[in-house]
Coordinates of N, CA and C in Angstrom, one line a residue:
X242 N 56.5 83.5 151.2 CA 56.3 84.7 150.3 C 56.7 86.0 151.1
X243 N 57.7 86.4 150.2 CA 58.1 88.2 150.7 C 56.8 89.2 150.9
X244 N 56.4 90.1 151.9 CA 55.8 90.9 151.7 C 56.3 92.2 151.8
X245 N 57.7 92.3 151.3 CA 58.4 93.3 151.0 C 58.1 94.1 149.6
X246 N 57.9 93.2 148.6 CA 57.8 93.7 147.0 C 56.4 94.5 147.7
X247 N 55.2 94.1 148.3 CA 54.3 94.6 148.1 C 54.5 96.1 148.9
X248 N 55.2 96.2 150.1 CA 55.5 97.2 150.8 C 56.0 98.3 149.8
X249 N 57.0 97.8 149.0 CA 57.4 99.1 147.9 C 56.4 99.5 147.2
X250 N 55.5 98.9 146.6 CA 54.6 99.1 145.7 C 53.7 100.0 146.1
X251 N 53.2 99.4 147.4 CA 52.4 100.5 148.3 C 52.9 102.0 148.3
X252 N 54.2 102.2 148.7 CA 54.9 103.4 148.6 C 54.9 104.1 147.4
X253 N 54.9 103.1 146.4 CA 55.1 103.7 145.0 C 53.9 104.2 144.6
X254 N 52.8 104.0 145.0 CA 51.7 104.3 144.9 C 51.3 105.4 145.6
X255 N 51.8 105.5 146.9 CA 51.7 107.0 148.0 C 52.1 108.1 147.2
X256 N 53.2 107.6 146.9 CA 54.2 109.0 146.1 C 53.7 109.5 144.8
X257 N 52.8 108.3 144.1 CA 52.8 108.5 142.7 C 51.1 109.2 142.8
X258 N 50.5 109.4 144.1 CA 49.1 110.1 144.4 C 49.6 111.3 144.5
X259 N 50.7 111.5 145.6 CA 51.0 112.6 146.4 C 52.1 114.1 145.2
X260 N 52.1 113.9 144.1 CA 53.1 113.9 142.9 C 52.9 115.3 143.1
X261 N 51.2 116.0 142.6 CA 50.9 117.2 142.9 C 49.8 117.6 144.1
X262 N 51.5 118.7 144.6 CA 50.8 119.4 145.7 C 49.6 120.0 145.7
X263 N 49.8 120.6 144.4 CA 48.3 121.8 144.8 C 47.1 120.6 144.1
X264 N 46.7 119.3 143.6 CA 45.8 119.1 143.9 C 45.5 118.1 144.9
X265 N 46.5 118.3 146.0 CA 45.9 117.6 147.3 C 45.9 118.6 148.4
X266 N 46.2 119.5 148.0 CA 45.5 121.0 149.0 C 43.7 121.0 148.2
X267 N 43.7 120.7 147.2 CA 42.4 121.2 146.7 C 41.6 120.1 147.0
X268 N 42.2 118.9 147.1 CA 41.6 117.6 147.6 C 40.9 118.4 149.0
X269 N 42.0 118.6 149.8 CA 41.6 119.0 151.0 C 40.5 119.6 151.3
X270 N 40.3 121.2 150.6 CA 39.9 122.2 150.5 C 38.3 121.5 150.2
X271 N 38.3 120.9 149.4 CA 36.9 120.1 148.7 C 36.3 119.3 149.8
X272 N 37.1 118.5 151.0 CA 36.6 117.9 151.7 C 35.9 119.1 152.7
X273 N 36.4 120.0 153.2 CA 36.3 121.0 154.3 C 34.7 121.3 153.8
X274 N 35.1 121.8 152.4 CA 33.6 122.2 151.6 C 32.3 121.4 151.4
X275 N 32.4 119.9 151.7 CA 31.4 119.0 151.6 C 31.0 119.0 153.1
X276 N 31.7 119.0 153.8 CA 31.2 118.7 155.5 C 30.5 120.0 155.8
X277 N 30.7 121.3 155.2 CA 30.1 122.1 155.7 C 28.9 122.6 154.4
X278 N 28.4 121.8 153.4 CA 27.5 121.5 152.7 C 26.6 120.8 153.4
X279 N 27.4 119.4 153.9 CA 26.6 118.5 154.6 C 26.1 118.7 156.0
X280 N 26.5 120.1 156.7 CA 25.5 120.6 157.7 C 24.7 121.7 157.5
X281 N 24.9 122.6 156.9 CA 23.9 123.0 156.4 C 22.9 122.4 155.4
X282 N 22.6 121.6 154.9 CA 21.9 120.4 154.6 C 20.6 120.1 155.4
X283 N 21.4 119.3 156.6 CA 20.7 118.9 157.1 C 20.3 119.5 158.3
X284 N 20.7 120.7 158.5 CA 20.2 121.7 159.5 C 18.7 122.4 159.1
X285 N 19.0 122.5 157.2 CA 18.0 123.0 156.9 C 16.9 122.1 156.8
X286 N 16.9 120.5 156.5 CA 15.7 119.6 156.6 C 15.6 119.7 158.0
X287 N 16.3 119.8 159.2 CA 15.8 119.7 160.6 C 14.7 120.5 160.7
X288 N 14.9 121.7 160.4 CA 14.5 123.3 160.8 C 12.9 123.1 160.5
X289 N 12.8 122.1 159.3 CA 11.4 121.9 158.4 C 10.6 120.7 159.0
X290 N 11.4 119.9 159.3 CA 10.7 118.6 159.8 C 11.3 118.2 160.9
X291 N 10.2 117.1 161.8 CA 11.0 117.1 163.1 C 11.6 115.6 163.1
X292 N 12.6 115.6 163.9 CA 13.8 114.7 163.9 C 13.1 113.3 164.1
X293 N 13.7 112.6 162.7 CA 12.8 111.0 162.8 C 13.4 110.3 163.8
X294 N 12.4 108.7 164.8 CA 12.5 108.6 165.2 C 13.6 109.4 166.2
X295 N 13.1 110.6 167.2 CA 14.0 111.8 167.8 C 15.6 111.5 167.8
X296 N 16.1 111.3 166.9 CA 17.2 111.4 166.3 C 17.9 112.9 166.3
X297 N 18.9 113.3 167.3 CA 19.0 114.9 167.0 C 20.1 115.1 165.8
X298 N 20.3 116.6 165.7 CA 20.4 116.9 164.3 C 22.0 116.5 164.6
X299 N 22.8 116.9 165.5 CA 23.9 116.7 165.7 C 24.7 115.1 165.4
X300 N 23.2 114.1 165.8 CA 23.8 112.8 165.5 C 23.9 112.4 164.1
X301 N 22.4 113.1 163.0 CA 22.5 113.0 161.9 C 23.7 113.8 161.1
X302 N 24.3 114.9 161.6 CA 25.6 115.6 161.2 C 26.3 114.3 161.0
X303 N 26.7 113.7 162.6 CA 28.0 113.2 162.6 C 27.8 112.0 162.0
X304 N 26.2 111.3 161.5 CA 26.4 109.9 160.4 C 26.8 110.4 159.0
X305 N 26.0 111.5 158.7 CA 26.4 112.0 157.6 C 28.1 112.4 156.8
X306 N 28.4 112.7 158.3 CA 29.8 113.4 157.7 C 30.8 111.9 157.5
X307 N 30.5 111.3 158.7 CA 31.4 110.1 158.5 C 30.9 108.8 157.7
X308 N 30.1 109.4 157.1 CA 29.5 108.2 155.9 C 30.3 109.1 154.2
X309 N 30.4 110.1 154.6 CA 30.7 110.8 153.7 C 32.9 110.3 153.5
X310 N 33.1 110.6 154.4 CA 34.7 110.4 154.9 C 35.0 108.9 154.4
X311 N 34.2 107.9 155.2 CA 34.4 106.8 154.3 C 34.3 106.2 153.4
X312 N 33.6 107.4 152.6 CA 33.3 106.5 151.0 C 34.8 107.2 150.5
X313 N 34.9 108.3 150.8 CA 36.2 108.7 150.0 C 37.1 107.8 149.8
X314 N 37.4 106.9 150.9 CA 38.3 105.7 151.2 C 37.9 105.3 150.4
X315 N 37.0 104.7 150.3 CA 36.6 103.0 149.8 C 36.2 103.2 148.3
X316 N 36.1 104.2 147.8 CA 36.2 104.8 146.6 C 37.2 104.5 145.4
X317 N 38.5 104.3 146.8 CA 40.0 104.2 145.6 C 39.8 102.9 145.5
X318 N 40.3 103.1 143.9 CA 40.3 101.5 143.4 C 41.6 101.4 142.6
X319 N 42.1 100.6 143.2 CA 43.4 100.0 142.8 C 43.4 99.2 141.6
X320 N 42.4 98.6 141.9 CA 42.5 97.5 140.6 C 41.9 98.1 138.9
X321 N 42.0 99.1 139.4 CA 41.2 99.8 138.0 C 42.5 99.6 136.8
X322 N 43.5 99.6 137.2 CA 45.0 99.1 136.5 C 44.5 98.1 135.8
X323 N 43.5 97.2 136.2 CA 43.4 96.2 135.0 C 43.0 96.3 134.1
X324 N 42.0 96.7 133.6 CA 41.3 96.8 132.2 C 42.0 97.5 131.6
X325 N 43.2 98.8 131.9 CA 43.9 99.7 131.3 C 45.3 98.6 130.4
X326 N 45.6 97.7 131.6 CA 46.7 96.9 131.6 C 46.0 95.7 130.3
X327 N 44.7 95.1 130.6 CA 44.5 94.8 129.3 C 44.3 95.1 128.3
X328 N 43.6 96.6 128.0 CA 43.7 97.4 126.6 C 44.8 97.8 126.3
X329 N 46.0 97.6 127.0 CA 47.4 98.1 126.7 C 48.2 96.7 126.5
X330 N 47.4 95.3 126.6 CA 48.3 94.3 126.4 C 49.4 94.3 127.3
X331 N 49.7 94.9 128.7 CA 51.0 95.0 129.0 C 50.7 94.1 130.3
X332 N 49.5 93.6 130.7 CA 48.6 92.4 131.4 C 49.9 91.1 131.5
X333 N 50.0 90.7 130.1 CA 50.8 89.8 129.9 C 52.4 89.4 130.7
X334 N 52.8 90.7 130.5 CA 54.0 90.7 131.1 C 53.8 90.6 133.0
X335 N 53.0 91.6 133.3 CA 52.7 91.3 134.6 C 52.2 89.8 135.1
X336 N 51.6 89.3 134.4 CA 51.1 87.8 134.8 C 51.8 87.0 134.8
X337 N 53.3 87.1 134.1 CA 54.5 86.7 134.3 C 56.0 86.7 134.9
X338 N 55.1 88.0 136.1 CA 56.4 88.0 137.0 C 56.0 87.6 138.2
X339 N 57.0 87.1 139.3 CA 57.3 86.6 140.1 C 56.6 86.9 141.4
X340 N 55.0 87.6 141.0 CA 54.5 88.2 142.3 C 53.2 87.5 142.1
X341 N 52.1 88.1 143.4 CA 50.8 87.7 143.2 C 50.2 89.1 142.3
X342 N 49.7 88.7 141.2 CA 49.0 90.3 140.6 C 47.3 90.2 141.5
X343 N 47.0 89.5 141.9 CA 46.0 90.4 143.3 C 46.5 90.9 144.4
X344 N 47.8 90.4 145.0 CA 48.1 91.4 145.9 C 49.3 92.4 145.0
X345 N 49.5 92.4 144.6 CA 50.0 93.5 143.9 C 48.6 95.0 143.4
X346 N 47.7 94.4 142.8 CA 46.8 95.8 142.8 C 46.1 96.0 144.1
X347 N 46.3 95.1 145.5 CA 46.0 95.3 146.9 C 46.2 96.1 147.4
X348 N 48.0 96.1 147.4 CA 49.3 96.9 148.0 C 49.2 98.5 146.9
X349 N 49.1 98.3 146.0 CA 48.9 99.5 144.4 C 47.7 100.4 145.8
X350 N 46.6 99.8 145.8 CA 45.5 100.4 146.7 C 45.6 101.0 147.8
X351 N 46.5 100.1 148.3 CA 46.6 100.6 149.8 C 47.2 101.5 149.9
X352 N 48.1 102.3 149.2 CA 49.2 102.9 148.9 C 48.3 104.3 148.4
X353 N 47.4 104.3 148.0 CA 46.5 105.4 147.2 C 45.7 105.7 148.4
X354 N 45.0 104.3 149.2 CA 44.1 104.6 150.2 C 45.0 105.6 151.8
X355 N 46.2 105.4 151.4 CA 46.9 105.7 152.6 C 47.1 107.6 151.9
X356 N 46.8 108.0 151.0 CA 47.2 109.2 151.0 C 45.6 109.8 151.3
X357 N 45.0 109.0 150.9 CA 43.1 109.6 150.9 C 42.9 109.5 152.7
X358 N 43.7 109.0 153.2 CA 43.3 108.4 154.9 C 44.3 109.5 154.9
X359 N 45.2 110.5 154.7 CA 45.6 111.7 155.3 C 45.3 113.0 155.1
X360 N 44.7 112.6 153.9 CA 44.0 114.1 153.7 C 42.4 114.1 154.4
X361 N 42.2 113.1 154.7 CA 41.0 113.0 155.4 C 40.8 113.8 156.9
X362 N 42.2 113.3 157.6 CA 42.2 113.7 158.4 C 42.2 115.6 159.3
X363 N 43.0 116.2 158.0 CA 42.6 117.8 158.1 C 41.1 118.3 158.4
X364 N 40.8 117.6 157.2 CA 39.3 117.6 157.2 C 38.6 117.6 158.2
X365 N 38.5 116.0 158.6 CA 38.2 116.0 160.1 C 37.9 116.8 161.2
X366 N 39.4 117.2 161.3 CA 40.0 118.4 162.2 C 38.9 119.6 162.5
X367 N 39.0 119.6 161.2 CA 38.3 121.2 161.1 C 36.6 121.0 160.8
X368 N 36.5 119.8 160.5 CA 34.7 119.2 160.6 C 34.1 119.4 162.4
X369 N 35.2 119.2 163.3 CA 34.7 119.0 164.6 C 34.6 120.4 164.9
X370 N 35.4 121.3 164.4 CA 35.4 122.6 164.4 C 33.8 123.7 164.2
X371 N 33.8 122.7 162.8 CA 32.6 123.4 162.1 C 31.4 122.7 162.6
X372 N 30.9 121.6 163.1 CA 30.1 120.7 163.7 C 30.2 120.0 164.6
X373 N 29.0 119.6 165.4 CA 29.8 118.8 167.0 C 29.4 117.6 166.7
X374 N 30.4 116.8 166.6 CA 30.4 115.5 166.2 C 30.7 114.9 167.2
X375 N 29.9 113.9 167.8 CA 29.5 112.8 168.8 C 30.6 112.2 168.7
X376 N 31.9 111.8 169.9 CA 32.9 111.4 169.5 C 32.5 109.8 170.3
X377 N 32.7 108.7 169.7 CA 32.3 107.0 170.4 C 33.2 106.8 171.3
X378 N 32.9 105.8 172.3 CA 34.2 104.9 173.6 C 35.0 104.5 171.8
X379 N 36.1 103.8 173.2 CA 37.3 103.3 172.5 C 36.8 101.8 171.8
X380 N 35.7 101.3 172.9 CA 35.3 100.2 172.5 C 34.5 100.2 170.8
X381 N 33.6 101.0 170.9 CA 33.3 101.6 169.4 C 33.8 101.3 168.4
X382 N 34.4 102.6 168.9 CA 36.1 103.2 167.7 C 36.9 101.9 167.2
X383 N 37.2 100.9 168.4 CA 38.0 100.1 167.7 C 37.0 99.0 167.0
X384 N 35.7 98.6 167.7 CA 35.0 97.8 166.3 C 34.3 98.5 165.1
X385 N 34.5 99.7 165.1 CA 34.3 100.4 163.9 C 35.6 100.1 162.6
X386 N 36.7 100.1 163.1 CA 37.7 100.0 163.1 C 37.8 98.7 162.4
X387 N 37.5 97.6 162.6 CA 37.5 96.0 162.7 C 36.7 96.1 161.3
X388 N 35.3 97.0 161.4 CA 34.1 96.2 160.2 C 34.6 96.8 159.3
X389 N 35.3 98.4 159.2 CA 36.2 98.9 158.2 C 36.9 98.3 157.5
X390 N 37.9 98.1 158.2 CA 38.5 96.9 157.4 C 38.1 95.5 157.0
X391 N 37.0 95.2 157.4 CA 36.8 94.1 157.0 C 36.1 94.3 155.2
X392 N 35.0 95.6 155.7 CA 34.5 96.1 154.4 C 35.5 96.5 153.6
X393 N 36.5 97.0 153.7 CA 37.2 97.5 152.6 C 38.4 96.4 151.7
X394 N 38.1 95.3 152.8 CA 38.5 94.1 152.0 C 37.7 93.6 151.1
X395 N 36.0 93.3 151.6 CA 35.6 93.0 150.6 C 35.1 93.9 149.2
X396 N 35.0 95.3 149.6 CA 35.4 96.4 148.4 C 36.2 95.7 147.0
X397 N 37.6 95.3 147.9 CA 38.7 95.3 147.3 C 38.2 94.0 145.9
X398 N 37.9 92.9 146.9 CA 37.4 91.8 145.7 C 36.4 91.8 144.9
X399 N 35.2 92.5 145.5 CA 34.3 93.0 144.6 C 34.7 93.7 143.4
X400 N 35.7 94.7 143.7 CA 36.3 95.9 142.4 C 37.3 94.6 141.7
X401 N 38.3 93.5 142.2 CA 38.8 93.2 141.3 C 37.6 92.0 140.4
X402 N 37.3 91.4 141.6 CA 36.3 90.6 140.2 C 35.5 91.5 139.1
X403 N 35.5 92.4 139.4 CA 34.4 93.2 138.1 C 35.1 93.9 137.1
X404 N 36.2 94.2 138.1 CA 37.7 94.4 136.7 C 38.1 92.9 135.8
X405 N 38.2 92.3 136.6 CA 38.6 90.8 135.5 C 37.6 90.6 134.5
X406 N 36.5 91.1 134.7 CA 35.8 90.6 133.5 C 36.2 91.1 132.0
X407 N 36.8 92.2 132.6 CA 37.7 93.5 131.1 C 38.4 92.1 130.8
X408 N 38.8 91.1 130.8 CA 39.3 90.4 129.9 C 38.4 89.5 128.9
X409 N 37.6 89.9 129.2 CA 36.1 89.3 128.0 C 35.3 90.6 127.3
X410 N 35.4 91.5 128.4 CA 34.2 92.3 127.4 C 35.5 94.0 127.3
X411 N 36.5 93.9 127.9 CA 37.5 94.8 127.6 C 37.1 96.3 128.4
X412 N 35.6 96.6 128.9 CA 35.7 98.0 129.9 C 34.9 97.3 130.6
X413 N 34.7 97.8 131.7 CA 33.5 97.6 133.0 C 33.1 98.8 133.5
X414 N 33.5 99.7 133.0 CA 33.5 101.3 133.6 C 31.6 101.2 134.2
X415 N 30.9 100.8 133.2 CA 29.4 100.9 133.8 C 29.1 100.1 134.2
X416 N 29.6 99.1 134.9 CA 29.1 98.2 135.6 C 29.3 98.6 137.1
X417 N 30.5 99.0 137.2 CA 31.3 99.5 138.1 C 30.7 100.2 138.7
X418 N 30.1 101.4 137.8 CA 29.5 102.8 138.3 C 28.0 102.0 139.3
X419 N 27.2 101.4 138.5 CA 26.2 100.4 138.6 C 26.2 100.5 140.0
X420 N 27.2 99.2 139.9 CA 27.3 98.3 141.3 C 27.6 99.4 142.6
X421 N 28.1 100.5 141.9 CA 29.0 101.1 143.4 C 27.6 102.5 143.4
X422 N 26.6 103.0 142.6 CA 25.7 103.4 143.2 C 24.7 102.4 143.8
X423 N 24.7 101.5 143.7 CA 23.2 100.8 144.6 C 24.2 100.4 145.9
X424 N 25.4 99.8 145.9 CA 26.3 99.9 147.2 C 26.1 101.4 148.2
X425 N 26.3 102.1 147.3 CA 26.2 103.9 147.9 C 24.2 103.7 148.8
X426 N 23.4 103.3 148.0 CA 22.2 103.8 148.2 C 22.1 102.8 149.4
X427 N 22.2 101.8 149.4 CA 21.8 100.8 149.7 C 22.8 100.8 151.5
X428 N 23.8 101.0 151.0 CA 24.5 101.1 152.7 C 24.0 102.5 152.9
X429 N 23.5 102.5 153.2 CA 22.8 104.2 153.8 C 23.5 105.0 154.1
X430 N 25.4 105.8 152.6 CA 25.4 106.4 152.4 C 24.8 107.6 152.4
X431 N 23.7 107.6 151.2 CA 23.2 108.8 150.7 C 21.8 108.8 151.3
X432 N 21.3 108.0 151.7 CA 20.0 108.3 152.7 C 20.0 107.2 153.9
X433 N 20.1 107.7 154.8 CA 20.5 107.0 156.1 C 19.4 106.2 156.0
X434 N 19.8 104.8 156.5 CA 18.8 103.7 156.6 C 17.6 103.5 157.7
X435 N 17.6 104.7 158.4 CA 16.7 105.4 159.2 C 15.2 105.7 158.8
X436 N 15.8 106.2 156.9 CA 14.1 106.7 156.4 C 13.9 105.9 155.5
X437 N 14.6 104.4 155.5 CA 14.1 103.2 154.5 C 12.7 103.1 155.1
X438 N 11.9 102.5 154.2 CA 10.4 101.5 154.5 C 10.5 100.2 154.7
X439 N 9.9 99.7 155.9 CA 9.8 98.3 156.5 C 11.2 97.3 156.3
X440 N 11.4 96.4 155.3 CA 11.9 95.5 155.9 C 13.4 96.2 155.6
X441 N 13.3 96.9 154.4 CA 14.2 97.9 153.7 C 15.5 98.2 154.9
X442 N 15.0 99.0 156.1 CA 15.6 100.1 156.9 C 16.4 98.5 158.1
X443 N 15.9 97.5 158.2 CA 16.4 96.5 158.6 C 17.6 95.6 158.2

């Protein structure tokens, strides 16, 4: 099997994110604006309460921000094409060409995720700027690196199995929302798994 067809597709997908400029400056612009929501935040719960388990504030900045950075990723969903592709009946034709249609809405993804992974990185930039963010060894970095990807594969199957079901019940939109808030809460996104209760925070 070629993995050429899927390489275009990916591309086709970069370009077809990247279409308008000015809302990936505002993409941008919006990121800069959450990191520095998200320290003043938590500078102001510091200021009030003292640091759980002596956790300094600087460390909770830098979980926060980069819990924040990676949802953006893991957010794009490629396979949202399907339930569109089945309420449009045009499903058919695609199941009949000469590719895999899971790795086709894979490569669709990756292609979307690859423009969200550069505007991220401005951001970034100017986050270390605006916050002192704890930078990890290499050793870290690269198994951070390793579980990312590992998670964002399984992302990927979770979003397409829950899109396939649009072929029985025709939307998933709230199931989707569902699953991907208790994912949000639960990976200690939105409240670091630091102020879970007992077995919870394990």
């Amino acid at each position: 099997m070629s993995v050429l067809p899927y390489v275009e597709f990916a591309k086709k997908a970069f370009a077809r994110e990247a279409t308008y400029r000015i809302e990936v400056l505002t993409e941008i612009g919006s990121l800069v604006l959450r990191v520095y929501i998200l320290r003043a935040l938590w500078t102001a719960l510091y200021a009030r309460n003292a640091a759980p388990l002596n956790l300094p504030l600087h460390s909770m900045i830098t979980y926060a921000t980069i819990a924040m950075l990676m949802s953006l990723i893991l957010e794009v969903d490629g396979t949202r094409l399907i339930r569109e592709k089945i309420r449009e009946g045009t499903i058919a034709t695609d199941l009949m060409k000469p590719i895999s249609p899971a790795l086709f809405f894979f490569s669709d993804g990756l292609g979307q995720t690859a423009l969200h992974a550069l505007l991220i990185l401005p951001a970034l930039l100017l986050a270390v700027l605006m916050v002192r963010i704890d930078v990890p060894s290499v050793w870290a970095l690269s198994m951070f690196a390793v579980s990312f990807g590992l998670g964002y594969c399984v992302n990927f199957v979770l979003n397409f199995c829950m899109n396939c079901i649009a072929f029985w019940t025709l939307e998933t939109f709230a199931l989707q929302l569902i699953v991907r808030w208790c994912s949000d809460l639960l990976s200690g996104q939105v409240i670091p798994l630091l102020f879970f209760p007992g077995v919870l925070a394990k």
